[in-house]
Coordinates of C-alpha atoms and ligand atoms in Angstrom, one line a residue:
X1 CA 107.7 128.7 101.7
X2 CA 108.3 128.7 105.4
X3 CA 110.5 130.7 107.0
X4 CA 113.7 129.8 108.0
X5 CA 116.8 131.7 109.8
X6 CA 117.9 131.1 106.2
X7 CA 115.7 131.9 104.6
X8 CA 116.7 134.2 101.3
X9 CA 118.7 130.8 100.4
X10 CA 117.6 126.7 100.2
X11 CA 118.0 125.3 104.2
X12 CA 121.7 123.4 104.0
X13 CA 121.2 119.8 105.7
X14 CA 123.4 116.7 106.1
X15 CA 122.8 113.4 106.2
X16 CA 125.0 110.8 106.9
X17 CA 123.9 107.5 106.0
X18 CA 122.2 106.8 102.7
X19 CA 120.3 104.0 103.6
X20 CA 116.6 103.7 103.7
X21 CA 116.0 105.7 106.6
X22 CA 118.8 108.7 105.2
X23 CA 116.9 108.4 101.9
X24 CA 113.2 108.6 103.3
X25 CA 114.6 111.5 105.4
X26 CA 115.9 113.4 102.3
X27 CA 112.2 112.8 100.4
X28 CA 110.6 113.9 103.5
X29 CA 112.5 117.1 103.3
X30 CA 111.8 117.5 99.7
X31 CA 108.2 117.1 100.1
X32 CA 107.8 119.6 102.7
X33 CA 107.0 123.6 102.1
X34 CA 110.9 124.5 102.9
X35 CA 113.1 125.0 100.1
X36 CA 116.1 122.4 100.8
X37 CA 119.4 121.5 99.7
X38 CA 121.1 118.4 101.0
X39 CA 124.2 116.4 100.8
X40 CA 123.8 112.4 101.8
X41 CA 126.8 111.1 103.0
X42 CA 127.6 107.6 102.8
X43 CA 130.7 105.4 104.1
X44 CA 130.1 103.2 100.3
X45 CA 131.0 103.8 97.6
X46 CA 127.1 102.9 96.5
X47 CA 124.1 103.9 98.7
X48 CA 121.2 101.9 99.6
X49 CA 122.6 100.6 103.4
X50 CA 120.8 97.3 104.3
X51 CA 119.3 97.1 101.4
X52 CA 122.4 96.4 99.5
X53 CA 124.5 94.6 102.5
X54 CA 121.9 93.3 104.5
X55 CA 118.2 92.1 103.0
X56 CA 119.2 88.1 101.4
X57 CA 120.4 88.0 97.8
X58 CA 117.3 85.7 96.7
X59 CA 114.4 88.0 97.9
X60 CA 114.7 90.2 94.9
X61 CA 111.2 91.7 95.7
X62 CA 112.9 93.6 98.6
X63 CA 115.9 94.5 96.6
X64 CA 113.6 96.2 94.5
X65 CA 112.7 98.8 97.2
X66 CA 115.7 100.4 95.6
X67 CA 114.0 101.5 92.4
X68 CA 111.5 104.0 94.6
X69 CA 114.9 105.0 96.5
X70 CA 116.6 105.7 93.2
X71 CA 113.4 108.2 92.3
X72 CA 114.0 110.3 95.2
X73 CA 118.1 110.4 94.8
X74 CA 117.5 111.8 91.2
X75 CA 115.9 114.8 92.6
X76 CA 117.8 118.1 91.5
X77 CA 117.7 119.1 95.4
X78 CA 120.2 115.8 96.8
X79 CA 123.3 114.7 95.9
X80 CA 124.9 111.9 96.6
X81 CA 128.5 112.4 98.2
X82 CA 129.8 108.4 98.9
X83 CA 132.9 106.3 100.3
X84 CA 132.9 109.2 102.8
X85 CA 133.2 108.1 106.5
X86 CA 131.9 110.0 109.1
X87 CA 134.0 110.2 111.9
X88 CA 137.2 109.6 110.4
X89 CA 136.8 111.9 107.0
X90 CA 134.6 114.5 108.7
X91 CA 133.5 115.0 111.9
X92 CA 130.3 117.3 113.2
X93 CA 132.6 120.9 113.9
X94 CA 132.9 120.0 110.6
X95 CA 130.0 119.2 109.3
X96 CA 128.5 122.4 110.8
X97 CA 130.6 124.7 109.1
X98 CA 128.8 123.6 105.8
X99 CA 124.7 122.8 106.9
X100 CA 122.3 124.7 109.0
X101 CA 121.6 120.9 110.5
X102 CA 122.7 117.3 110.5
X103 CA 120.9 114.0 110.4
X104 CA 122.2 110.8 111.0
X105 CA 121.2 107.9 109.7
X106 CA 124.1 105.6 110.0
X107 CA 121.6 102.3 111.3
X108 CA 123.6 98.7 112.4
X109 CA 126.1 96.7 111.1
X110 CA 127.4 94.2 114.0
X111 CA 126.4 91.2 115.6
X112 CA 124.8 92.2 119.3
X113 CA 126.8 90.1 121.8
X114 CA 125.5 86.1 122.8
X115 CA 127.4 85.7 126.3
X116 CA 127.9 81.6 126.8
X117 CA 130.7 79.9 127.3
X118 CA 132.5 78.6 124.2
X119 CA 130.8 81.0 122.1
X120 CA 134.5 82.8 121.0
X121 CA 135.6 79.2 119.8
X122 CA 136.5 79.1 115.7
X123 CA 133.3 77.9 114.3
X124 CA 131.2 80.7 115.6
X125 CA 130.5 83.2 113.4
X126 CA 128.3 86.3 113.9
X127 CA 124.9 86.3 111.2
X128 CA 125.9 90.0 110.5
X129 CA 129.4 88.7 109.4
X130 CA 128.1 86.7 107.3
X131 CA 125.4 88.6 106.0
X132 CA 128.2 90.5 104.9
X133 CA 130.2 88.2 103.1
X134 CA 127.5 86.6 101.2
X135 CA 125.7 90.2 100.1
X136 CA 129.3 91.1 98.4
X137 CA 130.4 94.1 101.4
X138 CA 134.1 95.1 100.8
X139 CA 134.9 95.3 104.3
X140 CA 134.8 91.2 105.3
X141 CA 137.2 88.5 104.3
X142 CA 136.5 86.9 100.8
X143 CA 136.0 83.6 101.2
X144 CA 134.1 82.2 104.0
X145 CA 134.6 78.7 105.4
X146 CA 131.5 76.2 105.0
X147 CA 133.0 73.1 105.7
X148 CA 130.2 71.7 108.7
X149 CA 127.8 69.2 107.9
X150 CA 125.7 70.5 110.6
X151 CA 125.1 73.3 111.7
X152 CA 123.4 75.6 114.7
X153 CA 121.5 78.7 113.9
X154 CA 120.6 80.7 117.1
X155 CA 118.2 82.7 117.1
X156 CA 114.2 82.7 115.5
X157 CA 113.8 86.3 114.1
X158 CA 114.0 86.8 110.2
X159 CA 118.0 87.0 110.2
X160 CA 118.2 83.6 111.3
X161 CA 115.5 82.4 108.7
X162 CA 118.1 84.8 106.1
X163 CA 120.8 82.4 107.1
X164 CA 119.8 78.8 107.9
X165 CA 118.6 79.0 104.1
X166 CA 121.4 80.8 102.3
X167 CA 123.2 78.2 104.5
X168 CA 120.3 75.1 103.6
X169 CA 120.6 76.4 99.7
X170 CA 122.9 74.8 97.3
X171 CA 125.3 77.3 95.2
X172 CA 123.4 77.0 92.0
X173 CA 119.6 77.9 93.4
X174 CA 121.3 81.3 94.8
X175 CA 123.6 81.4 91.2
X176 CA 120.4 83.2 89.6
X177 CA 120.6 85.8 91.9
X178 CA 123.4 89.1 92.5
X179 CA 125.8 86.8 94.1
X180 CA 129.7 88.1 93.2
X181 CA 131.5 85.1 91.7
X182 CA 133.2 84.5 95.3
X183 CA 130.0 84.0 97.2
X184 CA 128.9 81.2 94.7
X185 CA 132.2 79.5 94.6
X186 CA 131.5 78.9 98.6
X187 CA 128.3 78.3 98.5
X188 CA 129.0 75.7 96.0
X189 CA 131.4 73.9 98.3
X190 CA 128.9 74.2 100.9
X191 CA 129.2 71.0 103.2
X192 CA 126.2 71.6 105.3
X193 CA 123.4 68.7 104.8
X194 CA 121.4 69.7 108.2
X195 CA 120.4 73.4 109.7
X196 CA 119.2 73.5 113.1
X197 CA 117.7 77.1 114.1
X198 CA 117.4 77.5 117.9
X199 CA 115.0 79.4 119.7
X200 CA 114.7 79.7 123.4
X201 CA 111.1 80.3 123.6
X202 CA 108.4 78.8 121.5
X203 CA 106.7 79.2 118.3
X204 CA 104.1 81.7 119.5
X205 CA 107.2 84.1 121.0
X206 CA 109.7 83.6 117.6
X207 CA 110.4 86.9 115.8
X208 CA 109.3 85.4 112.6
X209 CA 107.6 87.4 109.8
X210 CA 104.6 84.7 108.6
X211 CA 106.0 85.0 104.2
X212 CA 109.4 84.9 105.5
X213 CA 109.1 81.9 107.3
X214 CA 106.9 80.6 104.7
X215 CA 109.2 81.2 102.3
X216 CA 111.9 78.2 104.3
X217 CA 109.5 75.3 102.4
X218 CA 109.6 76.7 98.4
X219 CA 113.1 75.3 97.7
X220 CA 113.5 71.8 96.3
X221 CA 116.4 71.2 98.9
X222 CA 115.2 71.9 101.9
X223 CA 113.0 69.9 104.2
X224 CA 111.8 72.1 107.0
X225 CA 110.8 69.7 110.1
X226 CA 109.3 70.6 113.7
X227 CA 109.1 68.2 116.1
X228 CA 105.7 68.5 117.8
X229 CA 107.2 68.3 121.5
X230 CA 108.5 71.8 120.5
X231 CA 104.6 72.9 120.1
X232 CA 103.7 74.5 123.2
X233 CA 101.5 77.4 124.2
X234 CA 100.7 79.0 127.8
X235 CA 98.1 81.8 128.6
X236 CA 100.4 84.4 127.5
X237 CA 101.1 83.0 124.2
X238 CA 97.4 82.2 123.6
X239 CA 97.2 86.1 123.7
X240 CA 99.7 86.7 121.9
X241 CA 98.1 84.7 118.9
X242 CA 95.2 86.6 119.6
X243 CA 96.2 90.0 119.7
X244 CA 98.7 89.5 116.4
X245 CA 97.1 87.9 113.3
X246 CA 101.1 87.4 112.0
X247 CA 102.0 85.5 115.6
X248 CA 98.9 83.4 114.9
X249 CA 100.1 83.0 111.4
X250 CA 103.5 81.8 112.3
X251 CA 102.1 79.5 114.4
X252 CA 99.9 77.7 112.5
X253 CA 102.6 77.4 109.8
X254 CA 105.1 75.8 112.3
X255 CA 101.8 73.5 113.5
X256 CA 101.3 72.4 110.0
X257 CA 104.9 71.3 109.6
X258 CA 105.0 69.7 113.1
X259 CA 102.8 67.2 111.8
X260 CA 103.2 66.4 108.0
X261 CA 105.3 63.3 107.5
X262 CA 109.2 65.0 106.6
X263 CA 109.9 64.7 103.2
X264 CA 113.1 63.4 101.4
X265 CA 114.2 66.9 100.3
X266 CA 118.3 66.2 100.5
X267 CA 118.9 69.7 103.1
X268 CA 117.1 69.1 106.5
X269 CA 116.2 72.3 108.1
X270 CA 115.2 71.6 111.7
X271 CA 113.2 74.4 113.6
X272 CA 113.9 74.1 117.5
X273 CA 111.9 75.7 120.1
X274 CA 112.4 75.7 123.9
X275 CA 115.9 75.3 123.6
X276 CA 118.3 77.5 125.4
X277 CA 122.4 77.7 124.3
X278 CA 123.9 76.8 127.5
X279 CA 127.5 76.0 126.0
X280 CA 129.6 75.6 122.7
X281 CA 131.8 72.4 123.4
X282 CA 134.9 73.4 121.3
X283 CA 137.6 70.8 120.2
X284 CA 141.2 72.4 119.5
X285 CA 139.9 75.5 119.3
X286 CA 137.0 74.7 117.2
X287 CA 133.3 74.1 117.4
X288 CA 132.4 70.9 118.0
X289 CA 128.7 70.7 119.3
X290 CA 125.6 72.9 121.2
X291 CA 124.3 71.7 125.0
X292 CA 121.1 73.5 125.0
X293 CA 119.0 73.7 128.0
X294 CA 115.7 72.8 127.9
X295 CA 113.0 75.5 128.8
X296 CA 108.9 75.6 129.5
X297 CA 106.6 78.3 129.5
X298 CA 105.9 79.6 132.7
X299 CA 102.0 81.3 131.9
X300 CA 103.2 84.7 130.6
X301 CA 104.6 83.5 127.7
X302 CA 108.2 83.8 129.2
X303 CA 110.3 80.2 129.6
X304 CA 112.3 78.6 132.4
X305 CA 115.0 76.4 132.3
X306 CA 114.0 72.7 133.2
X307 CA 117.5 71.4 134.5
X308 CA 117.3 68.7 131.5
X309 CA 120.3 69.2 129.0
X310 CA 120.7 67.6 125.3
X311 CA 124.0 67.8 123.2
X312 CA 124.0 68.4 119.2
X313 CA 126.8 67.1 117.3
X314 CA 127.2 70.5 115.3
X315 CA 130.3 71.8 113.9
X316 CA 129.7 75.9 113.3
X317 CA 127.5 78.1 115.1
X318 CA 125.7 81.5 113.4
X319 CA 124.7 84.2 116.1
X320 CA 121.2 85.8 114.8
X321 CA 121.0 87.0 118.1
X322 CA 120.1 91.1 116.7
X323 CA 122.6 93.6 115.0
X324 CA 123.7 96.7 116.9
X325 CA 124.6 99.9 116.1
X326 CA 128.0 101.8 116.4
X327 CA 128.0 105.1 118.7
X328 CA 128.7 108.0 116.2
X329 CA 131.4 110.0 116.9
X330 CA 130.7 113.1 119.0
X331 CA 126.8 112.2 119.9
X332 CA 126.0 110.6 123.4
X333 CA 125.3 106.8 122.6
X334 CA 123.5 104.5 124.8
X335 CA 125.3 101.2 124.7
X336 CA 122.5 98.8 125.9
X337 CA 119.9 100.2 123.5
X338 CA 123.0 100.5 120.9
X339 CA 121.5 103.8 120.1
X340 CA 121.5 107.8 120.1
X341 CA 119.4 108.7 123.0
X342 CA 116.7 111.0 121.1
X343 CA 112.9 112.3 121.8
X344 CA 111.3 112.1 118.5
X345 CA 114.7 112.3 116.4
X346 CA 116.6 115.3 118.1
X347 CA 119.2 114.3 120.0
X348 CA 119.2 114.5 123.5
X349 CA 122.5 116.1 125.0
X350 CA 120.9 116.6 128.8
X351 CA 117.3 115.1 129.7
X352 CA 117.4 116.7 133.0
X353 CA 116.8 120.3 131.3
X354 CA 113.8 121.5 130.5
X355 CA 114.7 124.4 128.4
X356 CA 115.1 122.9 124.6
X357 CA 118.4 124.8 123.8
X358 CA 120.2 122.6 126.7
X359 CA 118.5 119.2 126.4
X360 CA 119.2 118.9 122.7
X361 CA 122.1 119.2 121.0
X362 CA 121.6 121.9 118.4
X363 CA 120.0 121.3 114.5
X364 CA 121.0 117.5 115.6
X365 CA 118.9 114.4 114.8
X366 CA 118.6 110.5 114.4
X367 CA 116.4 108.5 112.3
X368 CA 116.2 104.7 111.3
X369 CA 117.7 102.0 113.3
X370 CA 120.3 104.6 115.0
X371 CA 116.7 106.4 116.6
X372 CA 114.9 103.2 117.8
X373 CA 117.4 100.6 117.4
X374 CA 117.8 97.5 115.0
X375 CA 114.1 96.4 114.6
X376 CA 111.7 96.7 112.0
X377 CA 111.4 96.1 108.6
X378 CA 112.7 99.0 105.6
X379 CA 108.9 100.3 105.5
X380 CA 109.5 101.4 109.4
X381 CA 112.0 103.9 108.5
X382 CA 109.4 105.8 106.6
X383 CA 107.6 106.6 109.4
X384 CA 110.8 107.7 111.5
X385 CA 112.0 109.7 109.1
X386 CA 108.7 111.7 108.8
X387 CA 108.9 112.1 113.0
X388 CA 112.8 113.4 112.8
X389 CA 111.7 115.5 109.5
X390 CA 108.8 117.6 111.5
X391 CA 111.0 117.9 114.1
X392 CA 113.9 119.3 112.7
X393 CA 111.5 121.8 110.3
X394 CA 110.1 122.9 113.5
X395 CA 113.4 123.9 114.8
X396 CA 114.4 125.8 111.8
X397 CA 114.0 128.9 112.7
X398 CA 115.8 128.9 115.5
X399 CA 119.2 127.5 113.9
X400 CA 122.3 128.9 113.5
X401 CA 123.3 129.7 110.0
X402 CA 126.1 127.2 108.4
X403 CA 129.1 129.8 107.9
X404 CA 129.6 128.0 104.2
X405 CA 126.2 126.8 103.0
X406 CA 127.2 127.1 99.1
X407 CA 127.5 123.2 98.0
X408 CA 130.8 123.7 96.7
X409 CA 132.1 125.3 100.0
X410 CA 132.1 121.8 101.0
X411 CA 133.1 119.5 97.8
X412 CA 136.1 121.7 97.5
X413 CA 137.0 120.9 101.3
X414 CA 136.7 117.1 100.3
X415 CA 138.8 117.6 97.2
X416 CA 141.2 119.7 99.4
X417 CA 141.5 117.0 102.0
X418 CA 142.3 114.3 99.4
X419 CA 139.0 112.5 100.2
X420 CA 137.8 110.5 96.4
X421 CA 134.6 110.4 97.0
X422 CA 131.6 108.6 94.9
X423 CA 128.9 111.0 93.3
X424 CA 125.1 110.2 92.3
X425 CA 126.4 109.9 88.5
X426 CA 128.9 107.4 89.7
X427 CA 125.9 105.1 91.0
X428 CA 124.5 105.1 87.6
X429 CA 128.2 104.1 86.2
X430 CA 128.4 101.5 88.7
X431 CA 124.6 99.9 88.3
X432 CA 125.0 100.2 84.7
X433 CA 129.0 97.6 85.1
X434 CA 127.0 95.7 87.4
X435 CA 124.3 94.7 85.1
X436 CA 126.5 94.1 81.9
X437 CA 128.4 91.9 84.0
X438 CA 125.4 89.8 84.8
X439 CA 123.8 90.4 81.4
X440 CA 125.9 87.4 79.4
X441 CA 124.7 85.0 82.2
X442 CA 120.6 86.1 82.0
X443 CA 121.1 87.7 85.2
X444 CA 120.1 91.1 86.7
X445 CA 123.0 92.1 88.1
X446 CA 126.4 90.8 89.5
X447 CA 128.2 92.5 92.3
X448 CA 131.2 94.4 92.4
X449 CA 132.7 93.7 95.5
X450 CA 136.0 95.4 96.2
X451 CA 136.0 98.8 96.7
X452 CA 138.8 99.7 94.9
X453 CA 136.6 97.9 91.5
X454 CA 133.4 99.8 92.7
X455 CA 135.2 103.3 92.9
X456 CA 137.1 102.4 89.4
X457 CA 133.3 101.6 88.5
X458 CA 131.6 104.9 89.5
X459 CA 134.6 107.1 87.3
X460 CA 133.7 108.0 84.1
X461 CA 135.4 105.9 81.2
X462 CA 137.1 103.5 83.9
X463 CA 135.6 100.5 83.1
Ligands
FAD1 C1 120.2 90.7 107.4 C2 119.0 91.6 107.3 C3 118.0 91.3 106.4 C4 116.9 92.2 106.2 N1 115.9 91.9 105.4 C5 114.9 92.7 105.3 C6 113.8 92.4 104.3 O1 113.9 91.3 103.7 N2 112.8 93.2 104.3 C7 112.7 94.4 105.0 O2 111.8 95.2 104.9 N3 113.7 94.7 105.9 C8 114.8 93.9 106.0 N4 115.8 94.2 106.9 C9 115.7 95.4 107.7 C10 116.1 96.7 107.0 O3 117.4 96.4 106.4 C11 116.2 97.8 107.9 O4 114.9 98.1 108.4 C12 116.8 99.1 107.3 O5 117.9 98.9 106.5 C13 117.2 100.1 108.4 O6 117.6 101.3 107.7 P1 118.6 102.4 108.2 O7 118.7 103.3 107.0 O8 118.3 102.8 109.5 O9 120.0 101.6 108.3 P2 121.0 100.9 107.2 O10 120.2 100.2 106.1 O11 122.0 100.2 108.0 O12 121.7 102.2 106.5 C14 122.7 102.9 107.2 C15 123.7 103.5 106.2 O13 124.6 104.4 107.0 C16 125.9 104.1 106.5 N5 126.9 104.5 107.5 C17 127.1 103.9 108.7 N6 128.0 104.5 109.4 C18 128.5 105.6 108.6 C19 129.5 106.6 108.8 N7 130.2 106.6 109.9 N8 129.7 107.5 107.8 C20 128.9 107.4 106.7 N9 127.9 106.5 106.5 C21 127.7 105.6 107.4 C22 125.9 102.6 106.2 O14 127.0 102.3 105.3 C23 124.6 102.4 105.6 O15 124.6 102.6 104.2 C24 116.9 93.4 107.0 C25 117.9 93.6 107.9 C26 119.0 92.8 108.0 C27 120.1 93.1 109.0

């Protein structure tokens, strides 16, 4: 074992966030040659962050990233303390008094901002919002109103492919899914018959992953179409394709559909490049179309705007524009990035100092999309959390003991505080409700979404 300043007992450490990049930090830790012992916090009552809330409910595949999560959650050296919000249940002071150090992991949750003018009007809806709502989060509004024919996607990165199809699907092809019973009740009433997805530059610039966007065509309702105007590479993007074998890939995809004859699929899902949002035009309050300007490539692969304007007769807009992260309560935050400012995880408190006891904040460190911001797909996180993890064991020695480092120092202090929070045991009692309740229907699971019926869920006997 390595020594630590504590070391005649396990190192205490915190982190709060149990999403992917929490989780990966707490296997990293456990994997290492220092005896641990570590409380994950998490503002849910279940973990899994993104996972959970974020990935679409018909990619499955992904979902199942949780079954190697679960693995390292069952380890004897984690628990799982949930429905706990840092920030307003605990804050750092706090969370010193119990662990040697603290990781956050808290990633993104909100829509990054789309300044043009109209974009405010009722109609325009942020992708994270309703990301949200349609992966069964407790924290949006219920129903969710789908009334448009047409619609505007903006934005050409895999959120926006997540949305134009949820949005391009009927009710019944995402029924097989997790779906709660609310989500498929709006989905079923669904009005939209055409999904335009907007993308300033062109297809050799789009965010795309090449299976993701492949992925548009497999369902029998939708009809993907390109028009080939919108096919258009400059010397910069002709790199681009050939330094990235997925750019290339993406764009011979978008190239094949650009010139099949379109189909009679009843959902058309039009992919738009070179088009830039220059307004919302709004009708009493409400969307009621897209001017987009009309861009070219200007030989490095960036676009300028031609002066030449179309309108689309749309009636709700989706902002895929990025997420963002919150700042954390008592950690610098940089609000452009929309992260913690960090070197390599720990957190920077002054980057003009050169000795390490000023410039970080002590036994402090970020990892996931917190560290580097909200890009990359749930295998990125591994790799973060590995960088923050030999940072932080590095640093051990030099940390200042927690004054209560015995696990129940702290769970007393929750109970004490009147804080019901959600255990690892109560994950099990709520993954074991949520598939009875889709077992009758042949499915693998249905969603609890309230939180008051997930907490009921995670007691023993409650349900
Ligand atoms: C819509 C969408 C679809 C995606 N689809 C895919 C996909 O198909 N495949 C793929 O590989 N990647 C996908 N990703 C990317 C993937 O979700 C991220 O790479 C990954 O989730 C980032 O992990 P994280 O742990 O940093 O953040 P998160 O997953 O956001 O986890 C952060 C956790 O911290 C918790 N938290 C936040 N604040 C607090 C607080 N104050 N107190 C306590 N807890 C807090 C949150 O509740 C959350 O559980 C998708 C992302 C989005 C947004």
């Amino acid at each position: 074992m390595t020594e630590t300043s504590a070391a005649n007992r396990p190192l205490r450490i915190a982190i709060v966030g149990a999403g992917p990049a929490g989780i990966y930090a707490a296997d990293a830790l456990m994997k290492s040659d220092v005896d641990v012992s570590i409380d994950l916090y998490e503002r849910m009552p279940a973990p899994f962050g993104l996972i959970r809330y974020g990935v679409a409910p018909d990619h499955p595949r992904i979902k199942g990233i949780i079954t190697a999560l679960h693995k390292v959650l069952d380890k004897p050296q984690v628990r799982l303390l949930g429905n706990i919000d840092y920030g307003a249940d605990i804050n750092l002071a706090e969370l010193q008094r119990f662990y040697d150090a603290v990781i956050f992991s808290t990633g993104a949750n909100a829509d990054r901002a789309l300044t043009v003018p109209g974009i405010d009007l009722d109609g325009s809806y942020g992708a994270a919002d309703f990301v949200s709502w349609y992966d069964g989060h407790p924290d949006v509004p219920r129903n969710w109103p789908l009334d448009a024919e047409k619609v505007a996607v903006l934005g050409v990165g895999n959120v926006a492919l997540d949305v134009a199809r949820v949005l391009a699907k009927t009710g019944d092809e995402l029924l097989p899914t997790e779906i709660p019973p609310n989500v498929y009740e709006g989905l079923k009433a669904n009005k939209a018959l055409e999904v335009h997805v907007f993308g300033r530059r062109g297809p050799a610039q789009a965010k795309f992953t090449p299976l993701e966007l492949r992925e548009l065509d497999h369902s029998p309702n939708i009809e993907v179409i390109v028009d080939p105007e919108d096919i258009d590479y400059d010397e910069g993007s002709e790199a681009a394709r050939r330094h990235s074998k997925q750019v290339d890939m993406v764009c011979n995809t978008i190239e094949q559909w650009a010139i099949r004859d379109v189909g009679d699929r009843p959902h058309k899902l039009f992919l738009h490049f070179f088009e830039s949002p220059a307004e919302v035009a709004g009708q009493d309050g409400k969307v009621a179309g897209l001017r987009t300007e009309r861009t070219q490539l200007d030989g490095t692969g960036n676009v300028k705007g031609t002066g030449e304007f179309r309108d689309w007769d749309v009636q709700a807009i989706y902002r895929a524009v990025g997420y963002l992260s919150q700042n954390i309560p008592q950690l610098p935050f940089d609000d452009q990035a929309g992260t913690v400012p960090n070197e390599a995880g720990r957190v920077l408190s002054d980057d003009t100092a050169e000795d390490p006891a000023q410039r970080y904040l002590p036994a402090t460190y970020v990892t996931g999309w917190i560290k580097r911001g909200p890009v990359g797909l749930i295998g990125h996180t591994k790799g973060d959390a590995n960088e923050t993890i030999a940072c932080l064991l590095d640093d051990a020695p030099n940390f200042t003991p927690a004054a209560e480092p015995e696990p129940d120092a702290v769970t007393k202090w929750l109970e004490d505080k009147g804080i019901p929070f959600t255990t690892w045991a109560g994950w099990y009692r709520l993954d074991a409700h949520e598939r009875s309740l889709g077992e009758p229907q042949g499915r693998e699971r249905v969603k609890v979404v309230e939180r008051e019926d997930m907490l009921r869920a995670s007691e023993p006997g409650k349900v």
